[in-house]
Structures are given as structure tokens and as C-alpha cells.
CSV table of C-alpha atoms in Angstrom, one decimal:
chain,number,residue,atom,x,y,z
U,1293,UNK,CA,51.7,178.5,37.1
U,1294,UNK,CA,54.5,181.1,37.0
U,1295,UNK,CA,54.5,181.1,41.1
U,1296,UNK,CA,55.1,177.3,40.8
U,1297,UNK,CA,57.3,178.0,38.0
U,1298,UNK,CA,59.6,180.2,40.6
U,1299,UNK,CA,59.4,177.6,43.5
U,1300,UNK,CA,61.4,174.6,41.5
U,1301,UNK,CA,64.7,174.3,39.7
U,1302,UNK,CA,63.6,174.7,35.8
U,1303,UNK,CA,66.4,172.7,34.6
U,1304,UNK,CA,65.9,169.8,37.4
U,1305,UNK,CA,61.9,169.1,36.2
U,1306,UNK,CA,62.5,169.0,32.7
U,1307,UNK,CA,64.8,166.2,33.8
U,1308,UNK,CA,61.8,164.8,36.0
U,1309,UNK,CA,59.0,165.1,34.0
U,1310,UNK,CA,61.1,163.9,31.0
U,1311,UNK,CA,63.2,160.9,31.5
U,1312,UNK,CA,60.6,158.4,32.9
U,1313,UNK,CA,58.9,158.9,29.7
U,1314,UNK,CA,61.9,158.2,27.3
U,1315,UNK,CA,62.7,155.4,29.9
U,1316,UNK,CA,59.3,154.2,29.7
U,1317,UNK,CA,58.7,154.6,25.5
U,1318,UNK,CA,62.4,152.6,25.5
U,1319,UNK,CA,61.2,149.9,27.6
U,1320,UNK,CA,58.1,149.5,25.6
U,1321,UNK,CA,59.5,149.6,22.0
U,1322,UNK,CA,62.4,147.3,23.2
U,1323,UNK,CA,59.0,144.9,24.6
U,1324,UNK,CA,57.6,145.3,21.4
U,1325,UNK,CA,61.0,143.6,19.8
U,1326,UNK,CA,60.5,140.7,21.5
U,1327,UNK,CA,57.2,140.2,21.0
U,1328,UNK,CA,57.0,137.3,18.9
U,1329,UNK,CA,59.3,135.3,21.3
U,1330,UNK,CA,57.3,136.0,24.2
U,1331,UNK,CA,54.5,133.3,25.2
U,1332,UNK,CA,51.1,134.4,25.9
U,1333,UNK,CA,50.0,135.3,28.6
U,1334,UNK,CA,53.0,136.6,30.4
U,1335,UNK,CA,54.0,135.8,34.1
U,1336,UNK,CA,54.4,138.5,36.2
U,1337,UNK,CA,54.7,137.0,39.6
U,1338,UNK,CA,56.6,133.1,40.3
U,1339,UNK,CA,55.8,131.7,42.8
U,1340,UNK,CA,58.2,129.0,45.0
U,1341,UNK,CA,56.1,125.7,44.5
U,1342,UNK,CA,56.7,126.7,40.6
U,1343,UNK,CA,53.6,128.4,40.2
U,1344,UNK,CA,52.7,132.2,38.1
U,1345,UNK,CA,50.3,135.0,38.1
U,1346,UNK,CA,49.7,135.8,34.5
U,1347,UNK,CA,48.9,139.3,32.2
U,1348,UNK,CA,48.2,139.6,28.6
U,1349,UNK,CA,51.1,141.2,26.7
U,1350,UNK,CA,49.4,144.2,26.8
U,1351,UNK,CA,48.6,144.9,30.6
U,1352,UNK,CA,52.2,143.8,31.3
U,1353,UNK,CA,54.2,146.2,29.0
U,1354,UNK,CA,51.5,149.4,29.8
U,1355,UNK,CA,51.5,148.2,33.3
U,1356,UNK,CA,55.6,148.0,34.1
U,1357,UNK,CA,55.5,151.9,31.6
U,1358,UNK,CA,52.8,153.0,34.5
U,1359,UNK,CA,54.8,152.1,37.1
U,1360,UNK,CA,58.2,153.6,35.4
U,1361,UNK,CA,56.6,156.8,34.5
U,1362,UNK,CA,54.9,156.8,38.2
U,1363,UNK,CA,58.1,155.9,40.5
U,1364,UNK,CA,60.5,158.2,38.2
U,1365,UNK,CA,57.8,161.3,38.6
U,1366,UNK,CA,56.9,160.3,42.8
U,1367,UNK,CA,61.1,160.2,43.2
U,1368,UNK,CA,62.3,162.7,41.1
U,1369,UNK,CA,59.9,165.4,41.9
U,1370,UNK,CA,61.4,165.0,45.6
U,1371,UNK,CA,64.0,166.9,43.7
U,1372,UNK,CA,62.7,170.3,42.4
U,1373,UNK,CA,61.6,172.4,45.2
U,1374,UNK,CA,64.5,175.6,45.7
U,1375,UNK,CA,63.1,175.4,49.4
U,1376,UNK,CA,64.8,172.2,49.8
U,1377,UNK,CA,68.3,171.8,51.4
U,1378,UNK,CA,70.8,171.6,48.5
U,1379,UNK,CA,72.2,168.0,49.6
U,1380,UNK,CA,68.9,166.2,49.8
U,1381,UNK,CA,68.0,167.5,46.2
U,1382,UNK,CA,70.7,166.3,45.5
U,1383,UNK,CA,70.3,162.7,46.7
U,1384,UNK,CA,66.8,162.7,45.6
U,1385,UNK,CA,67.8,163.8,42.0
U,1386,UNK,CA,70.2,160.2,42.1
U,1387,UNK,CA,67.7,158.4,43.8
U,1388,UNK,CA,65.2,159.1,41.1
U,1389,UNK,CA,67.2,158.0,39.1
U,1390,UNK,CA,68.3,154.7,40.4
U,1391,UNK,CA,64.0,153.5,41.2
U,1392,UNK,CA,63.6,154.4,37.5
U,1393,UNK,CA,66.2,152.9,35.8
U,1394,UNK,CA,65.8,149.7,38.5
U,1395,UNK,CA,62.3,149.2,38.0
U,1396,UNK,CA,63.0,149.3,34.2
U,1397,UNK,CA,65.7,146.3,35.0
U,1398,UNK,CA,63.1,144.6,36.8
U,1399,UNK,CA,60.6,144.6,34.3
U,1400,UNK,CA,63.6,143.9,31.5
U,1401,UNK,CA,64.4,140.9,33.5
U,1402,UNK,CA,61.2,139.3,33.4
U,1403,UNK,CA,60.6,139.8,29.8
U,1404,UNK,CA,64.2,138.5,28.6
U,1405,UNK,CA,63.9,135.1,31.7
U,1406,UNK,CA,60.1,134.2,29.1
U,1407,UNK,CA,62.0,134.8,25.4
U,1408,UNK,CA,61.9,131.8,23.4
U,1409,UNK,CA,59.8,129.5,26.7
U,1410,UNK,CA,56.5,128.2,24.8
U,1411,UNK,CA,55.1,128.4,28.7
U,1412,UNK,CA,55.5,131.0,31.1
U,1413,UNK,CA,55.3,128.4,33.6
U,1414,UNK,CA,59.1,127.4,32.5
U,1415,UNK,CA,60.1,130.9,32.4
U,1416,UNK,CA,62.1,132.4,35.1
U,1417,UNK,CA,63.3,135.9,35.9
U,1418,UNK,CA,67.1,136.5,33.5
U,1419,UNK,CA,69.4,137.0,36.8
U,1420,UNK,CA,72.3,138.5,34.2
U,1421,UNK,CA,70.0,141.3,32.7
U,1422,UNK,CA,68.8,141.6,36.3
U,1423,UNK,CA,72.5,142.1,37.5
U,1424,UNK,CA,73.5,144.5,35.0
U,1425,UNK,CA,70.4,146.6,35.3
U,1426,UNK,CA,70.8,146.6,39.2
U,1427,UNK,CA,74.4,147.3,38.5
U,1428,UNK,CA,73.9,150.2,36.4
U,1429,UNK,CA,71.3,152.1,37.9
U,1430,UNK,CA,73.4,152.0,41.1
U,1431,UNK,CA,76.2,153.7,39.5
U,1432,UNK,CA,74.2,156.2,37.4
U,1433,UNK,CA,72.1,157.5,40.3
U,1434,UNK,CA,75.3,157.7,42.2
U,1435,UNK,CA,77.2,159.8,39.5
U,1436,UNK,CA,73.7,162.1,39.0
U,1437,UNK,CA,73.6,162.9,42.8
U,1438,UNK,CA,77.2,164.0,42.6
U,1439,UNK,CA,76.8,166.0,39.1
U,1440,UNK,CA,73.7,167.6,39.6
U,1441,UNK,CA,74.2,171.2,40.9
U,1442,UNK,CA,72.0,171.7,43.1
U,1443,UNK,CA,72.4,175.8,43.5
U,1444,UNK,CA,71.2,178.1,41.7
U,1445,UNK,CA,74.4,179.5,39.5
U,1446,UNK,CA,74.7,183.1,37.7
U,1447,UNK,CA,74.0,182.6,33.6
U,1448,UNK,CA,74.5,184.5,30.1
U,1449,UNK,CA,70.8,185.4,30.6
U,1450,UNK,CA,71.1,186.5,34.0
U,1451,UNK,CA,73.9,189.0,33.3
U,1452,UNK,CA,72.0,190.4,30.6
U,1453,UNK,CA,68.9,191.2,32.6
U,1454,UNK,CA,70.8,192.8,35.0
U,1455,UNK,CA,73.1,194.7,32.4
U,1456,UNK,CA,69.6,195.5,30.9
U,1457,UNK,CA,68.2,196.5,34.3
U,1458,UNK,CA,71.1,199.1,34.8
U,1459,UNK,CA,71.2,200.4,31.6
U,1460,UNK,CA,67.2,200.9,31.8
U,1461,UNK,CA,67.6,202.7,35.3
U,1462,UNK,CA,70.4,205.0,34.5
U,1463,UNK,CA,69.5,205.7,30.7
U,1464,UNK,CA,65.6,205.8,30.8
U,1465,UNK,CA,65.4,207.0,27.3
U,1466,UNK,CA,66.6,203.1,26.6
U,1467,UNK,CA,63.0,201.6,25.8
U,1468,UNK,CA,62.2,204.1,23.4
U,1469,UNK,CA,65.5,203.3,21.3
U,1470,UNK,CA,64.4,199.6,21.1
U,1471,UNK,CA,61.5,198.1,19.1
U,1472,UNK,CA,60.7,194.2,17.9
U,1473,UNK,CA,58.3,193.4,15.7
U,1474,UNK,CA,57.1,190.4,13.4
U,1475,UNK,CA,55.9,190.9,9.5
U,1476,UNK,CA,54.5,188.2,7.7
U,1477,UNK,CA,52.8,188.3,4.2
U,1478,UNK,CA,49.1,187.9,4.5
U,1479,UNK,CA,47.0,185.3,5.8
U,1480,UNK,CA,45.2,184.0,2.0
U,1481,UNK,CA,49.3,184.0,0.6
U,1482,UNK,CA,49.7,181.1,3.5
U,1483,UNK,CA,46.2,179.6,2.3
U,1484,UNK,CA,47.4,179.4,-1.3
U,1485,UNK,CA,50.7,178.4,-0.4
U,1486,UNK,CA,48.8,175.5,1.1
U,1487,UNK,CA,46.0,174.7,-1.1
U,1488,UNK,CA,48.6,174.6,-4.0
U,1489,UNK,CA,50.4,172.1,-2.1
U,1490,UNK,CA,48.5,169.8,0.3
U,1491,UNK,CA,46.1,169.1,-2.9
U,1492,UNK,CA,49.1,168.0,-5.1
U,1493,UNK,CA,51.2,166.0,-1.8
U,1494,UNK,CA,48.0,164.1,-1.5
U,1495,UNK,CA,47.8,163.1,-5.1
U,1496,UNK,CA,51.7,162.5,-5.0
U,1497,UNK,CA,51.9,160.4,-1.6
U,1498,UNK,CA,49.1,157.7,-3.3
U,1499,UNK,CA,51.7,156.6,-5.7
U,1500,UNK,CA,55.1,158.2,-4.2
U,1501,UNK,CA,54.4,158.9,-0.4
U,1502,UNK,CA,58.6,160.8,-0.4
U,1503,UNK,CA,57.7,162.8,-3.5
U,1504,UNK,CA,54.6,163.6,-1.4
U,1505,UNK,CA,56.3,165.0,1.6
U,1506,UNK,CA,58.8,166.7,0.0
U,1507,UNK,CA,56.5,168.8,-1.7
U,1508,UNK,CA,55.3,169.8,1.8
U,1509,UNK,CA,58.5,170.5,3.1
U,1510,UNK,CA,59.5,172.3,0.1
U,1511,UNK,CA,55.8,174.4,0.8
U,1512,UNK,CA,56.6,174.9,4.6
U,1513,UNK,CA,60.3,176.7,3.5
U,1514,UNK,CA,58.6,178.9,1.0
U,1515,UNK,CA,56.0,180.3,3.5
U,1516,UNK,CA,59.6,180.6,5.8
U,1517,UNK,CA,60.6,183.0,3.8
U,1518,UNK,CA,57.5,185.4,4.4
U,1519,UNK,CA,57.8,185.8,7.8
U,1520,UNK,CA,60.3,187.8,9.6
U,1521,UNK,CA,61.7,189.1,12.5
U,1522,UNK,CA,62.7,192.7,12.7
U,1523,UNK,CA,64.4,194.0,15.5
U,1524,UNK,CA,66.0,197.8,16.0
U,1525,UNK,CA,67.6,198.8,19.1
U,1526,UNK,CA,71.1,201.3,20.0
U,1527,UNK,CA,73.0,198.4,18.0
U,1528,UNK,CA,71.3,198.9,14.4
U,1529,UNK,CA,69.1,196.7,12.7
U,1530,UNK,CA,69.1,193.1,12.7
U,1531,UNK,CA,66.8,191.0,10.6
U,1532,UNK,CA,66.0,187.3,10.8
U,1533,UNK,CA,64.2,185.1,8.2
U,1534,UNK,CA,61.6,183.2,9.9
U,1535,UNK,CA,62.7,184.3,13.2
U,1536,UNK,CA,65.6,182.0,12.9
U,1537,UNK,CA,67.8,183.0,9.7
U,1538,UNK,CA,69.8,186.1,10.5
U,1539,UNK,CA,70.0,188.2,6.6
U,1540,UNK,CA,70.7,191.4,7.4
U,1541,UNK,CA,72.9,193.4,10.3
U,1542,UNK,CA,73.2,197.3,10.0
U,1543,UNK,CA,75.2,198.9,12.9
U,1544,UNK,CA,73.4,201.9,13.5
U,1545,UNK,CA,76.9,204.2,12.3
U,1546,UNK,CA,76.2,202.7,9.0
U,1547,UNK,CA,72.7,204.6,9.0
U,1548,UNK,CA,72.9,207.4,7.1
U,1549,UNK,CA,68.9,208.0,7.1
U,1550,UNK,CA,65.5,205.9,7.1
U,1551,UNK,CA,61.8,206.7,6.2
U,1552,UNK,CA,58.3,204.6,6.2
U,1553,UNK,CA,57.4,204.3,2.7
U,1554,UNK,CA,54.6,202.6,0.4
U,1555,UNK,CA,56.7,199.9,-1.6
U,1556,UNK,CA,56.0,197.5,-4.1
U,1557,UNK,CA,57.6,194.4,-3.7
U,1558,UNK,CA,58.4,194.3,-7.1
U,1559,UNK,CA,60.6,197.2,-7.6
U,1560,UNK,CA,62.5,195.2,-6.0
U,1561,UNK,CA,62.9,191.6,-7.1
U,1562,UNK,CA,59.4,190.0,-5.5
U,1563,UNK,CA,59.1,188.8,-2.2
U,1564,UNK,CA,61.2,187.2,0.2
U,1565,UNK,CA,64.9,188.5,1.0
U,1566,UNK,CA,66.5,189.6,-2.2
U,1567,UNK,CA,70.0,191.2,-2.9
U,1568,UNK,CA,71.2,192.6,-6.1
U,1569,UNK,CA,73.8,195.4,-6.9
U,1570,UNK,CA,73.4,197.6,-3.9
U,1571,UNK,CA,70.1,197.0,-2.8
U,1572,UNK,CA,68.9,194.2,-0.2
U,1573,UNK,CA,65.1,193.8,0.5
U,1574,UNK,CA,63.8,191.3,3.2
U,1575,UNK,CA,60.1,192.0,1.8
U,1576,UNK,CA,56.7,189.4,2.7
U,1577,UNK,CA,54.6,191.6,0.5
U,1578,UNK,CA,53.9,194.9,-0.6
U,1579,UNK,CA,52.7,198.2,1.3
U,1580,UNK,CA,54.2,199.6,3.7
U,1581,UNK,CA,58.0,199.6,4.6
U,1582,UNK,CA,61.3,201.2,5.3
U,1583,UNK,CA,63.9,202.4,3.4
U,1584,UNK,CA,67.2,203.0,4.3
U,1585,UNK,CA,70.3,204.5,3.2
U,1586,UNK,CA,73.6,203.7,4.5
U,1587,UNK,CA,76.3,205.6,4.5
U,1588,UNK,CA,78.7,203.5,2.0
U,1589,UNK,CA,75.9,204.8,-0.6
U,1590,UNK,CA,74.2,201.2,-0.3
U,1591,UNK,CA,70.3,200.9,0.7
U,1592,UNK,CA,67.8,198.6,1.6
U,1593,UNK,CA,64.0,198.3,2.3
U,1594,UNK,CA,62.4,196.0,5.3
U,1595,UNK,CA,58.2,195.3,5.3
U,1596,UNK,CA,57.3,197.3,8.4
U,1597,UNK,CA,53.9,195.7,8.9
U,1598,UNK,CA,51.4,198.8,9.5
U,1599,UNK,CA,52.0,201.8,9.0
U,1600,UNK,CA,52.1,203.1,12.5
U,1601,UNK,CA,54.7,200.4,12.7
U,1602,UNK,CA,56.4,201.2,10.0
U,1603,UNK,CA,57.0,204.7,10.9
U,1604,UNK,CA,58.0,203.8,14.3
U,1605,UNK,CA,60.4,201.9,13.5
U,1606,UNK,CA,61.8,204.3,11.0
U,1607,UNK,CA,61.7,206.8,14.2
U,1608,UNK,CA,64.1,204.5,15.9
U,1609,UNK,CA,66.3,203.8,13.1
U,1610,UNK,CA,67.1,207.2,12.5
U,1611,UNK,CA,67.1,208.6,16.1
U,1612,UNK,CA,69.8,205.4,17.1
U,1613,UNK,CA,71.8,206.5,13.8
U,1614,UNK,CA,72.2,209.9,15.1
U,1615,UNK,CA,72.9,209.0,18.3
U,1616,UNK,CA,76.0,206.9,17.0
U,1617,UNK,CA,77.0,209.7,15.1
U,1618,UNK,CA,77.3,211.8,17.9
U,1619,UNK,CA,78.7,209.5,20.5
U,1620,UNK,CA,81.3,207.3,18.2
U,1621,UNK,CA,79.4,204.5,20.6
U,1622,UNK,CA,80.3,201.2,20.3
U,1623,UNK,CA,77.2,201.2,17.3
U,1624,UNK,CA,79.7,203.3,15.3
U,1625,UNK,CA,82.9,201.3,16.1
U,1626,UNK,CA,84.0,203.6,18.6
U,1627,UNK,CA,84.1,202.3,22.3
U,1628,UNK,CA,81.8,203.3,24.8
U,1629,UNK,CA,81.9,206.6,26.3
U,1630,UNK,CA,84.0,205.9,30.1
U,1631,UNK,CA,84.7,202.7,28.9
């Protein structure tokens, strides 16, 4: 998967795998709308002597979806290889387009010429919807083929990695100054969190199905607020409630010292992130932790998971703040040394 996953432009089969299915769900619900105007069975083919070929409602709309999903994938796939010349992705990323959106039109067409005919036999294919359809898929795959960059360009990510990469090679000491971890209270917390509020939503959602769901959602934020990301590194420590949520930033000057140490959660206002007088806590639980002291007299206290892990990261913390110290890095507000 990953060797495929280097051979095609990421970006280009999102695109390809994903717009014939929001073309296709579109057509379908838009089918759907016109349901009750539509005779039964459909015609799908008209013959010159003023005959039809009929489908139930059914095979026409999952059929004409099939054959969205199935010309916008065969087309548009013609797009992703990085082996191919950068013009004829290009082309093929427009063409894709264009068979998508005009086999949508087609099948648009023929539903729109049957609306409000009590026989298909009377229906006929709607030239206008046609014509616009036709006209707009033109111009959109023409526009795409011209927008869609077809080389590969350099990113964010991509100086990053290589700034990493450098750093790495010329500092090797780099990886042991950097550690990520998740904490999260334990698994029965998440399993009473639950019980105490599926079983109630249920109740609720009989008589008040909102009241219900917002009990749930109000359940899913709690449990949030137990998990967290905890990352140290050369910068300090950052912490982010439920991965997401960024609560607390210490540059690593600001670290006057840190040690793993058994906590309870309520020495310092329960769990979750917390933050009264001078102290901040971003605890899921208690046990094991660590605690540290800045150097404008403040402190605060981060669940560490293990033990091992705790300590660990503690390690880092304080060899990063000493480092700092002694450089005036850019950790410290100084700027970097040759910089």
C-alpha cells in the first residue's frame, strides 16, 4: 500500500476517488426529489418510431450512480500516476472531470424530460438541462486541466522534514531531547462515563430524541477532557486536551526544574485541566506525574502515564531546561547560536 501510496499524486486521488461519489450521492438525492413526479417505470432509452426501453425507479437512479461512480474513477484515475508526463495528467485530471459531470447531465436530462408525464412514452429527454449540463462540464473540465498542478511542489511539511533531517544529522543528541506521549484516564472511567450516559440518552431520546443526544455529546466532551497529548522537545512543553486543545506552553527557559512524582489528582482540583492561583494541572487521573517549577515561582503537574514514562519525560524536561540555560537558545528567547 505505501509503495502505491508513493507512485500517485496524494492530493490528485482524493480528488478521484472522491468526487464521483458526492456527484453520484447528489444525483441520487436530487432523483429522490422528484420522485413523486416521475411515472413508473422510467424510460431510459427512446426510440425514433416513439417507442422506450423501461427501468423501475430504482435500477435507473443506482444504475446512472454506477455508471457516475464508474466513468469518474476509469477517467480520473488516468490522472494519478507521478510516472506520467505532467501535461497528460493534466488533461486527464479535466477530462475526468467533464465524463463525470456529463454523464450526470445525461442522466439529469432524462429524469427532468419524464417530471409531471403520467407515461414515459410521452416523455422526452429536457434539451435545456441537457444544454446546460453539457455546457458546464465543458467549462469546468477545461478550467481543472488548467488549475491542476500537475508537479510535485515543495510544502510546510517538506521543509520541516528536511530541517528535521539536518538538525538530526548534525546534532545527534536531537532524539533524545524529544518525547510524545498520550495519557488518558483508565479504561472503566470511559465505561462509566458511558454507562451513566447511553442508559439515560436512551430513556431521554423515547420522549425528547435532542435532549437525548445532547446528553451524549455532553458525555463525549467530558471523556475529551481525560485524554491528552503531551509532547516535550528543545522548545519546552506543549500540552493539548484531547490531542486537539492546546492548554499549556512552557518554553524550556521557563523550566526552572521537573521530577516524576506520585500525585493525587485531588490536591489539585480533580481531573481534567485545572488552573487556580499559580498552579495549572492537566491531570486524567491520579498516580504518576510530573511536577514542575518554573522560574517566575509558578508550577504545574502533567499525568505522565507509567512511571518509566513519567520519569522520562521529566529527564527531558529538565535536561532541555538546562540546555536553554546555557545556550540563551531560541527556547530561552535568545536567538540561535550563528544565527
Amino acid at each position: 500500500m505505501a509503495k502505491f501510496l508513493d507512485s500517485v499524486d496524494a492530493r490528485a486521488l482524493r480528488f478521484a476517488v472522491g468526487f464521483p461519489v458526492v456527484l453520484a450521492g447528489a444525483f441520487a438525492f436530487c432523483a429522490f426529489l422528484l420522485r413523486r413526479d416521475l411515472p413508473e417505470p422510467l424510460a431510459v432509452l427512446w426510440t425514433h418510431d416513439g417507442g422506450a426501453a423501461f427501468a423501475p425507479f430504482g435500477a435507473y437512479v443506482g444504475g446512472g450512480s454506477a455508471m457516475i461512480l464508474a466513468a469518474g474513477w476509469l477517467v480520473l484515475s488516468q490522472a494519478l500516476p507521478l510516472s506520467r508526463p505532467a501535461m497528460m495528467r493534466r488533461i486527464m485530471m479535466g477530462l475526468g472531470l467533464f465524463v463525470s459531470l456529463f454523464v450526470t447531465a445525461v442522466l439529469a436530462a432524462g429524469l427532468v424530460g419524464q417530471a409531471g408525464v403520467a407515461d414515459a412514452r410521452d416523455s422526452h429527454v429536457d434539451l435545456t438541462v441537457l444544454a446546460l449540463g453539457s455546457g458546464a462540464a465543458v467549462s469546468l473540465g477545461v478550467t481543472l486541466a488548467f488549475v491542476y498542478k500537475a508537479d510535485q511542489h515543495w510544502s510546510v511539511e517538506d521543509d520541516k522534514a528536511l530541517q528535521h533531517a539536518v538538525t538530526s544529522e548534525t546534532d545527534p543528541d536531537l532524539p533524545d531531547d524529544t518525547i510524545r506521549l498520550w495519557v488518558h484516564a483508565r479504561s472503566s472511567v470511559f465505561v462509566m462515563i458511558g454507562i451513566a450516559s447511553l442508559l439515560p440518552a436512551a430513556l431521554l431520546a423515547i420522549a425528547l430524541p435532542w435532549l437525548g443526544g445532547l446528553l451524549v455529546l455532553l458525555a463525549m466532551v467530558g471523556a475529551a477532557f481525560l485524554i491528552a497529548r503531551v509532547t516535550a522537545d528543545r522548545q519546552g512543553l506543549k500540552v493539548l486536551l484531547a490531542g486537539v486543545v492546546p492548554v499549556m506552553d512552557v518554553p524550556a527557559g521557563t523550566i526552572r526544574a521537573a521530577s516524576a512524582a506520585e500525585v493525587r489528582a485531588a490536591d489539585y482540583g480533580g481531573w481534567g485541566y485545572r488552573h487556580h492561583g499559580g498552579t495549572e494541572a492537566m491531570l486524567v487521573g491520579s498516580g504518576p506525574a510530573v511536577v514542575v517549577s518554573k522560574t517566575d515561582g509558578r508550577s504545574l503537574a502533567v499525568s505522565g502515564g507509567s512511571q518509566a514514562t513519567a520519569a522520562r519525560l521529566a529527564e527531558v524536561l529538565t535536561r532541555v531546561a538546562a540546555r536553554a540555560r546555557r545556550g540563551g537558545g531560541p527556547s530561552s528567547g535568545g536567538r540561535p547560536p550563528g544565527s
